Amino acid sequence: ETTVYQGANNFNVYAPSSAVSGESFNVIITAKKYNSDTMTTYTGTVNISDGVGTLNPTSVTFTGGNNGSKTVSMRETTAGFITITAQDTSYNGKHPTPGTSNTAGASGSDQLGMSWGRPVNFNVNAPYAGIYGESWTLRVISQDTFGNTVEDYIDSPSIYANNSGAYIYPDSIYFISVDSGARYDSVVVTTTGNVYISLSGQESNRNTVLNIDSGINSATYLTATEITNLASDDAAAAILV
């Protein structure tokens, strides 16, 4: 009597070597027997994971018409090296390796490198408080839509202070290749009280607030209306000389 197995022994997962965060890419999942032959009769639900929870979809169902192999359009939003794992946790009916017990579901994985998307935001961090006329460090990180650092960002976004009589120097942050998308610069502001600081690049806008010699005030983002007001305030871009 011939035993007919419905479950796969393992999965062959083929992903591209690289993809862009937020953009779709194809992954081929193939059900295999213990001898590496494709299990054309495989049907079932395969769970798909990336270890960080930002992969979509998270499962795919094989039908008889798939003949044991299915191409899945996927989307990942985390940059870096990602391991995609396909697993059928059901071991009932699994095609076993001769001489072994049938105690685990079928699985398989492949790795790909996810790059960041285009720059759309700045993550701006200033100290909670500073001293009038003295320098302090501003940290600026170029980010894509999903918060990944855009490591190849090279540009010189403008920096503004939207307070009457507030002057900030320098008036631009110059990113170079060795910054890998994260820049630290010394900045001087000549005013007291809450100073609203805005950075504006070709595709990016982000803001933060710094309290100069007037107690503690944590950094925060401004509204879209405030961003517009900052961009239109010529006095905010004045250079300290």
PDB file of C-alpha atoms in Angstrom:
ATOM      1  CA  GLU A   1       0.000   0.000   0.000  1.00  0.00           C
ATOM      2  CA  THR A   2       1.296   3.427  -0.951  1.00  0.00           C
ATOM      3  CA  THR A   3       1.011   6.204   1.627  1.00  0.00           C
ATOM      4  CA  VAL A   4      -0.167   9.509   0.193  1.00  0.00           C
ATOM      5  CA  TYR A   5       1.204  12.509   2.072  1.00  0.00           C
ATOM      6  CA  GLN A   6      -0.573  15.828   1.843  1.00  0.00           C
ATOM      7  CA  GLY A   7       1.918  17.944   3.789  1.00  0.00           C
ATOM      8  CA  ALA A   8       5.328  19.109   2.571  1.00  0.00           C
ATOM      9  CA  ASN A   9       8.657  18.118   4.141  1.00  0.00           C
ATOM     10  CA  ASN A  10      10.055  21.636   3.764  1.00  0.00           C
ATOM     11  CA  PHE A  11       9.732  24.807   1.696  1.00  0.00           C
ATOM     12  CA  ASN A  12      12.127  26.345  -0.749  1.00  0.00           C
ATOM     13  CA  VAL A  13      11.897  30.116  -0.333  1.00  0.00           C
ATOM     14  CA  TYR A  14      13.414  32.277  -3.056  1.00  0.00           C
ATOM     15  CA  ALA A  15      13.588  36.034  -2.442  1.00  0.00           C
ATOM     16  CA  PRO A  16      15.428  38.675  -4.493  1.00  0.00           C
ATOM     17  CA  SER A  17      18.836  39.730  -3.212  1.00  0.00           C
ATOM     18  CA  SER A  18      17.558  43.243  -2.527  1.00  0.00           C
ATOM     19  CA  ALA A  19      14.403  45.363  -2.474  1.00  0.00           C
ATOM     20  CA  VAL A  20      13.324  48.876  -1.488  1.00  0.00           C
ATOM     21  CA  SER A  21      11.436  49.594   1.717  1.00  0.00           C
ATOM     22  CA  GLY A  22       7.736  50.057   1.018  1.00  0.00           C
ATOM     23  CA  GLU A  23       7.901  48.742  -2.552  1.00  0.00           C
ATOM     24  CA  SER A  24       6.558  45.352  -3.637  1.00  0.00           C
ATOM     25  CA  PHE A  25       8.768  42.405  -4.539  1.00  0.00           C
ATOM     26  CA  ASN A  26       8.089  38.775  -5.413  1.00  0.00           C
ATOM     27  CA  VAL A  27       8.926  35.748  -3.289  1.00  0.00           C
ATOM     28  CA  ILE A  28       8.582  32.218  -4.690  1.00  0.00           C
ATOM     29  CA  ILE A  29       7.578  29.537  -2.164  1.00  0.00           C
ATOM     30  CA  THR A  30       7.791  25.909  -3.277  1.00  0.00           C
ATOM     31  CA  ALA A  31       6.661  22.894  -1.267  1.00  0.00           C
ATOM     32  CA  LYS A  32       9.253  20.103  -1.243  1.00  0.00           C
ATOM     33  CA  LYS A  33       9.402  16.409  -0.455  1.00  0.00           C
ATOM     34  CA  TYR A  34      12.259  15.029   1.640  1.00  0.00           C
ATOM     35  CA  ASN A  35      14.197  14.245  -1.562  1.00  0.00           C
ATOM     36  CA  SER A  36      13.871  17.869  -2.792  1.00  0.00           C
ATOM     37  CA  ASP A  37      11.291  17.035  -5.450  1.00  0.00           C
ATOM     38  CA  THR A  38       8.468  19.547  -5.704  1.00  0.00           C
ATOM     39  CA  MET A  39       5.361  18.314  -3.935  1.00  0.00           C
ATOM     40  CA  THR A  40       2.832  19.173  -6.624  1.00  0.00           C
ATOM     41  CA  THR A  41      -0.107  17.922  -4.521  1.00  0.00           C
ATOM     42  CA  TYR A  42       0.562  20.267  -1.602  1.00  0.00           C
ATOM     43  CA  THR A  43      -2.376  22.337  -0.350  1.00  0.00           C
ATOM     44  CA  GLY A  44      -2.478  24.325   2.844  1.00  0.00           C
ATOM     45  CA  THR A  45      -1.842  27.668   4.531  1.00  0.00           C
ATOM     46  CA  VAL A  46       1.725  28.876   4.882  1.00  0.00           C
ATOM     47  CA  ASN A  47       2.587  31.489   7.501  1.00  0.00           C
ATOM     48  CA  ILE A  48       5.169  34.066   6.404  1.00  0.00           C
ATOM     49  CA  SER A  49       7.249  36.109   8.830  1.00  0.00           C
ATOM     50  CA  ASP A  50      10.257  38.447   8.852  1.00  0.00           C
ATOM     51  CA  GLY A  51      11.109  38.435  12.558  1.00  0.00           C
ATOM     52  CA  VAL A  52      10.239  42.124  13.011  1.00  0.00           C
ATOM     53  CA  GLY A  53       6.533  42.228  12.138  1.00  0.00           C
ATOM     54  CA  THR A  54       6.586  44.636   9.188  1.00  0.00           C
ATOM     55  CA  LEU A  55       6.031  42.164   6.340  1.00  0.00           C
ATOM     56  CA  ASN A  56       2.822  41.905   4.344  1.00  0.00           C
ATOM     57  CA  PRO A  57       1.104  39.535   3.675  1.00  0.00           C
ATOM     58  CA  THR A  58       1.719  37.239   6.640  1.00  0.00           C
ATOM     59  CA  SER A  59       0.188  34.098   5.116  1.00  0.00           C
ATOM     60  CA  VAL A  60      -0.624  32.520   1.771  1.00  0.00           C
ATOM     61  CA  THR A  61      -2.880  29.594   0.841  1.00  0.00           C
ATOM     62  CA  PHE A  62      -1.855  26.933  -1.664  1.00  0.00           C
ATOM     63  CA  THR A  63      -4.545  25.335  -3.786  1.00  0.00           C
ATOM     64  CA  GLY A  64      -4.403  22.333  -6.080  1.00  0.00           C
ATOM     65  CA  GLY A  65      -3.913  24.599  -9.075  1.00  0.00           C
ATOM     66  CA  ASN A  66      -0.619  25.937  -7.682  1.00  0.00           C
ATOM     67  CA  ASN A  67       1.105  22.566  -8.258  1.00  0.00           C
ATOM     68  CA  GLY A  68       3.206  23.060  -5.126  1.00  0.00           C
ATOM     69  CA  SER A  69       4.703  26.443  -6.034  1.00  0.00           C
ATOM     70  CA  LYS A  70       3.356  29.940  -5.547  1.00  0.00           C
ATOM     71  CA  THR A  71       4.696  33.436  -6.327  1.00  0.00           C
ATOM     72  CA  VAL A  72       3.726  35.934  -3.643  1.00  0.00           C
ATOM     73  CA  SER A  73       3.864  39.725  -4.017  1.00  0.00           C
ATOM     74  CA  MET A  74       5.220  41.075  -0.729  1.00  0.00           C
ATOM     75  CA  ARG A  75       5.952  44.419   0.894  1.00  0.00           C
ATOM     76  CA  GLU A  76       8.453  45.118   3.680  1.00  0.00           C
ATOM     77  CA  THR A  77       8.905  48.442   5.505  1.00  0.00           C
ATOM     78  CA  THR A  78      12.017  47.736   7.593  1.00  0.00           C
ATOM     79  CA  ALA A  79      15.461  48.468   6.143  1.00  0.00           C
ATOM     80  CA  GLY A  80      18.363  46.060   6.695  1.00  0.00           C
ATOM     81  CA  PHE A  81      18.883  42.338   6.196  1.00  0.00           C
ATOM     82  CA  ILE A  82      15.576  40.498   6.548  1.00  0.00           C
ATOM     83  CA  THR A  83      15.030  36.752   6.816  1.00  0.00           C
ATOM     84  CA  ILE A  84      11.730  35.656   5.301  1.00  0.00           C
ATOM     85  CA  THR A  85      10.477  32.388   6.758  1.00  0.00           C
ATOM     86  CA  ALA A  86       7.643  30.281   5.360  1.00  0.00           C
ATOM     87  CA  GLN A  87       6.140  27.685   7.683  1.00  0.00           C
ATOM     88  CA  ASP A  88       3.222  25.298   7.794  1.00  0.00           C
ATOM     89  CA  THR A  89       2.885  24.522  11.482  1.00  0.00           C
ATOM     90  CA  SER A  90       0.672  21.491  10.862  1.00  0.00           C
ATOM     91  CA  TYR A  91       2.674  18.257  10.957  1.00  0.00           C
ATOM     92  CA  ASN A  92      -0.266  15.942  10.353  1.00  0.00           C
ATOM     93  CA  GLY A  93       0.291  14.364   6.950  1.00  0.00           C
ATOM     94  CA  LYS A  94       3.756  15.847   6.498  1.00  0.00           C
ATOM     95  CA  HIS A  95       6.003  14.121   3.955  1.00  0.00           C
ATOM     96  CA  PRO A  96       8.638  12.747   6.358  1.00  0.00           C
ATOM     97  CA  THR A  97      12.347  12.160   5.884  1.00  0.00           C
ATOM     98  CA  PRO A  98      12.938   8.384   6.024  1.00  0.00           C
ATOM     99  CA  GLY A  99      14.107   7.271   9.458  1.00  0.00           C
ATOM    100  CA  THR A 100      12.790  10.351  11.273  1.00  0.00           C
ATOM    101  CA  SER A 101       9.624  10.986  13.240  1.00  0.00           C
ATOM    102  CA  ASN A 102       6.883  13.238  11.898  1.00  0.00           C
ATOM    103  CA  THR A 103       6.926  15.796  14.756  1.00  0.00           C
ATOM    104  CA  ALA A 104       7.314  19.241  13.194  1.00  0.00           C
ATOM    105  CA  GLY A 105       5.761  21.342  10.488  1.00  0.00           C
ATOM    106  CA  ALA A 106       7.480  22.199   7.225  1.00  0.00           C
ATOM    107  CA  SER A 107       9.502  25.406   6.959  1.00  0.00           C
ATOM    108  CA  GLY A 108      12.072  27.214   4.849  1.00  0.00           C
ATOM    109  CA  SER A 109      13.661  30.665   4.631  1.00  0.00           C
ATOM    110  CA  ASP A 110      15.710  33.082   2.561  1.00  0.00           C
ATOM    111  CA  GLN A 111      17.383  36.412   3.242  1.00  0.00           C
ATOM    112  CA  LEU A 112      17.308  39.687   1.358  1.00  0.00           C
ATOM    113  CA  GLY A 113      18.691  43.165   1.905  1.00  0.00           C
ATOM    114  CA  MET A 114      16.070  45.893   2.262  1.00  0.00           C
ATOM    115  CA  SER A 115      17.212  49.403   1.402  1.00  0.00           C
ATOM    116  CA  TRP A 116      15.602  52.614   2.647  1.00  0.00           C
ATOM    117  CA  GLY A 117      13.091  54.579   0.582  1.00  0.00           C
ATOM    118  CA  ARG A 118      13.340  58.183  -0.597  1.00  0.00           C
ATOM    119  CA  PRO A 119      13.829  60.908   2.048  1.00  0.00           C
ATOM    120  CA  VAL A 120      10.572  62.481   3.195  1.00  0.00           C
ATOM    121  CA  ASN A 121      11.233  63.512   6.819  1.00  0.00           C
ATOM    122  CA  PHE A 122      13.865  64.745   9.219  1.00  0.00           C
ATOM    123  CA  ASN A 123      14.167  63.469  12.762  1.00  0.00           C
ATOM    124  CA  VAL A 124      15.393  66.593  14.577  1.00  0.00           C
ATOM    125  CA  ASN A 125      16.717  66.446  18.120  1.00  0.00           C
ATOM    126  CA  ALA A 126      17.815  69.498  20.099  1.00  0.00           C
ATOM    127  CA  PRO A 127      18.738  69.658  23.792  1.00  0.00           C
ATOM    128  CA  TYR A 128      15.901  70.436  26.189  1.00  0.00           C
ATOM    129  CA  ALA A 129      17.469  73.787  27.001  1.00  0.00           C
ATOM    130  CA  GLY A 130      20.372  75.971  25.895  1.00  0.00           C
ATOM    131  CA  ILE A 131      22.165  79.175  26.877  1.00  0.00           C
ATOM    132  CA  TYR A 132      21.825  82.440  24.991  1.00  0.00           C
ATOM    133  CA  GLY A 133      24.651  82.922  22.475  1.00  0.00           C
ATOM    134  CA  GLU A 134      26.395  79.628  23.266  1.00  0.00           C
ATOM    135  CA  SER A 135      26.642  76.693  20.874  1.00  0.00           C
ATOM    136  CA  TRP A 136      24.739  73.452  21.303  1.00  0.00           C
ATOM    137  CA  THR A 137      24.476  70.278  19.261  1.00  0.00           C
ATOM    138  CA  LEU A 138      21.619  69.653  16.838  1.00  0.00           C
ATOM    139  CA  ARG A 139      21.143  66.092  15.587  1.00  0.00           C
ATOM    140  CA  VAL A 140      19.368  65.662  12.264  1.00  0.00           C
ATOM    141  CA  ILE A 141      18.508  62.279  10.715  1.00  0.00           C
ATOM    142  CA  SER A 142      17.110  61.930   7.199  1.00  0.00           C
ATOM    143  CA  GLN A 143      14.295  59.364   7.136  1.00  0.00           C
ATOM    144  CA  ASP A 144      11.970  57.675   4.683  1.00  0.00           C
ATOM    145  CA  THR A 145       8.215  57.282   5.169  1.00  0.00           C
ATOM    146  CA  PHE A 146       8.674  54.351   7.543  1.00  0.00           C
ATOM    147  CA  GLY A 147      11.311  55.957   9.773  1.00  0.00           C
ATOM    148  CA  ASN A 148      14.302  54.181   8.224  1.00  0.00           C
ATOM    149  CA  THR A 149      17.472  56.270   8.075  1.00  0.00           C
ATOM    150  CA  VAL A 150      18.253  57.296   4.475  1.00  0.00           C
ATOM    151  CA  GLU A 151      21.948  56.501   4.687  1.00  0.00           C
ATOM    152  CA  ASP A 152      22.882  57.868   1.260  1.00  0.00           C
ATOM    153  CA  TYR A 153      21.258  61.268   1.889  1.00  0.00           C
ATOM    154  CA  ILE A 154      23.545  64.109   0.721  1.00  0.00           C
ATOM    155  CA  ASP A 155      22.047  67.595   0.750  1.00  0.00           C
ATOM    156  CA  SER A 156      22.082  70.884   2.646  1.00  0.00           C
ATOM    157  CA  PRO A 157      18.636  71.479   4.186  1.00  0.00           C
ATOM    158  CA  SER A 158      17.991  74.989   5.466  1.00  0.00           C
ATOM    159  CA  ILE A 159      17.601  75.685   9.153  1.00  0.00           C
ATOM    160  CA  TYR A 160      15.267  78.418  10.450  1.00  0.00           C
ATOM    161  CA  ALA A 161      14.360  80.025  13.758  1.00  0.00           C
ATOM    162  CA  ASN A 162      10.814  81.400  13.670  1.00  0.00           C
ATOM    163  CA  ASN A 163      11.060  83.918  16.488  1.00  0.00           C
ATOM    164  CA  SER A 164      11.159  87.700  16.209  1.00  0.00           C
ATOM    165  CA  GLY A 165      14.758  88.792  16.646  1.00  0.00           C
ATOM    166  CA  ALA A 166      16.036  85.194  16.848  1.00  0.00           C
ATOM    167  CA  TYR A 167      19.127  84.526  14.777  1.00  0.00           C
ATOM    168  CA  ILE A 168      20.534  81.075  14.137  1.00  0.00           C
ATOM    169  CA  TYR A 169      23.889  80.082  12.718  1.00  0.00           C
ATOM    170  CA  PRO A 170      24.668  78.220  10.512  1.00  0.00           C
ATOM    171  CA  ASP A 171      21.671  78.552   8.215  1.00  0.00           C
ATOM    172  CA  SER A 172      22.104  75.092   6.653  1.00  0.00           C
ATOM    173  CA  ILE A 173      23.034  71.585   7.723  1.00  0.00           C
ATOM    174  CA  TYR A 174      25.482  70.011   5.275  1.00  0.00           C
ATOM    175  CA  PHE A 175      25.138  66.248   4.929  1.00  0.00           C
ATOM    176  CA  ILE A 176      28.087  64.382   3.412  1.00  0.00           C
ATOM    177  CA  SER A 177      28.511  60.703   2.561  1.00  0.00           C
ATOM    178  CA  VAL A 178      30.316  59.750   5.784  1.00  0.00           C
ATOM    179  CA  ASP A 179      27.307  60.965   7.813  1.00  0.00           C
ATOM    180  CA  SER A 180      25.262  57.970   6.602  1.00  0.00           C
ATOM    181  CA  GLY A 181      22.107  60.046   6.904  1.00  0.00           C
ATOM    182  CA  ALA A 182      22.695  61.263  10.481  1.00  0.00           C
ATOM    183  CA  ARG A 183      24.356  64.643  11.031  1.00  0.00           C
ATOM    184  CA  TYR A 184      25.491  66.378  14.222  1.00  0.00           C
ATOM    185  CA  ASP A 185      26.179  70.129  13.999  1.00  0.00           C
ATOM    186  CA  SER A 186      26.935  72.910  16.464  1.00  0.00           C
ATOM    187  CA  VAL A 187      24.355  75.688  16.316  1.00  0.00           C
ATOM    188  CA  VAL A 188      24.159  79.116  17.969  1.00  0.00           C
ATOM    189  CA  VAL A 189      20.889  80.936  18.702  1.00  0.00           C
ATOM    190  CA  THR A 190      20.663  84.523  20.014  1.00  0.00           C
ATOM    191  CA  THR A 191      17.352  84.880  21.856  1.00  0.00           C
ATOM    192  CA  THR A 192      15.642  83.606  25.007  1.00  0.00           C
ATOM    193  CA  GLY A 193      12.466  81.620  25.496  1.00  0.00           C
ATOM    194  CA  ASN A 194      11.049  78.945  23.231  1.00  0.00           C
ATOM    195  CA  VAL A 195      12.804  78.891  19.857  1.00  0.00           C
ATOM    196  CA  TYR A 196      11.042  77.034  17.062  1.00  0.00           C
ATOM    197  CA  ILE A 197      13.599  75.392  14.776  1.00  0.00           C
ATOM    198  CA  SER A 198      12.687  74.170  11.312  1.00  0.00           C
ATOM    199  CA  LEU A 199      14.624  72.200   8.732  1.00  0.00           C
ATOM    200  CA  SER A 200      13.513  72.257   5.123  1.00  0.00           C
ATOM    201  CA  GLY A 201      15.083  70.205   2.332  1.00  0.00           C
ATOM    202  CA  GLN A 202      14.092  69.295  -1.186  1.00  0.00           C
ATOM    203  CA  GLU A 203      11.687  66.577  -0.070  1.00  0.00           C
ATOM    204  CA  SER A 204      11.723  66.861   3.690  1.00  0.00           C
ATOM    205  CA  ASN A 205      10.301  69.094   6.418  1.00  0.00           C
ATOM    206  CA  ARG A 206      10.532  68.572  10.139  1.00  0.00           C
ATOM    207  CA  ASN A 207      10.598  70.832  13.156  1.00  0.00           C
ATOM    208  CA  THR A 208      11.549  70.897  16.795  1.00  0.00           C
ATOM    209  CA  VAL A 209      11.389  73.383  19.661  1.00  0.00           C
ATOM    210  CA  LEU A 210      14.268  74.443  21.923  1.00  0.00           C
ATOM    211  CA  ASN A 211      13.950  76.380  25.159  1.00  0.00           C
ATOM    212  CA  ILE A 212      16.798  78.886  25.514  1.00  0.00           C
ATOM    213  CA  ASP A 213      17.705  79.677  29.127  1.00  0.00           C
ATOM    214  CA  SER A 214      14.083  79.477  30.243  1.00  0.00           C
ATOM    215  CA  GLY A 215      13.530  76.161  31.980  1.00  0.00           C
ATOM    216  CA  ILE A 216      13.056  72.720  30.488  1.00  0.00           C
ATOM    217  CA  ASN A 217      10.919  72.056  27.429  1.00  0.00           C
ATOM    218  CA  SER A 218      11.119  68.751  25.589  1.00  0.00           C
ATOM    219  CA  ALA A 219      11.578  68.658  21.827  1.00  0.00           C
ATOM    220  CA  THR A 220       8.385  68.392  19.816  1.00  0.00           C
ATOM    221  CA  TYR A 221       7.117  68.517  16.243  1.00  0.00           C
ATOM    222  CA  LEU A 222       5.138  71.421  14.833  1.00  0.00           C
ATOM    223  CA  THR A 223       1.893  71.263  12.902  1.00  0.00           C
ATOM    224  CA  ALA A 224       1.645  71.513   9.111  1.00  0.00           C
ATOM    225  CA  THR A 225       0.373  75.097   9.500  1.00  0.00           C
ATOM    226  CA  GLU A 226       3.359  76.016  11.632  1.00  0.00           C
ATOM    227  CA  ILE A 227       5.685  74.451   9.061  1.00  0.00           C
ATOM    228  CA  THR A 228       4.118  76.642   6.382  1.00  0.00           C
ATOM    229  CA  ASN A 229       4.514  79.715   8.556  1.00  0.00           C
ATOM    230  CA  LEU A 230       8.141  78.894   9.215  1.00  0.00           C
ATOM    231  CA  ALA A 231       8.907  78.446   5.542  1.00  0.00           C
ATOM    232  CA  SER A 232       7.424  81.871   4.738  1.00  0.00           C
ATOM    233  CA  ASP A 233       9.237  83.751   7.492  1.00  0.00           C
ATOM    234  CA  ASP A 234      12.289  85.379   5.876  1.00  0.00           C
ATOM    235  CA  ALA A 235      13.574  86.716   9.178  1.00  0.00           C
ATOM    236  CA  ALA A 236      13.815  83.185  10.532  1.00  0.00           C
ATOM    237  CA  ALA A 237      16.562  82.358   8.043  1.00  0.00           C
ATOM    238  CA  ALA A 238      18.859  85.258   8.993  1.00  0.00           C
ATOM    239  CA  ILE A 239      22.524  84.389   9.435  1.00  0.00           C
ATOM    240  CA  LEU A 240      24.326  85.371  12.613  1.00  0.00           C
ATOM    241  CA  VAL A 241      27.463  87.362  11.750  1.00  0.00           C
TER     242      VAL A 241
END
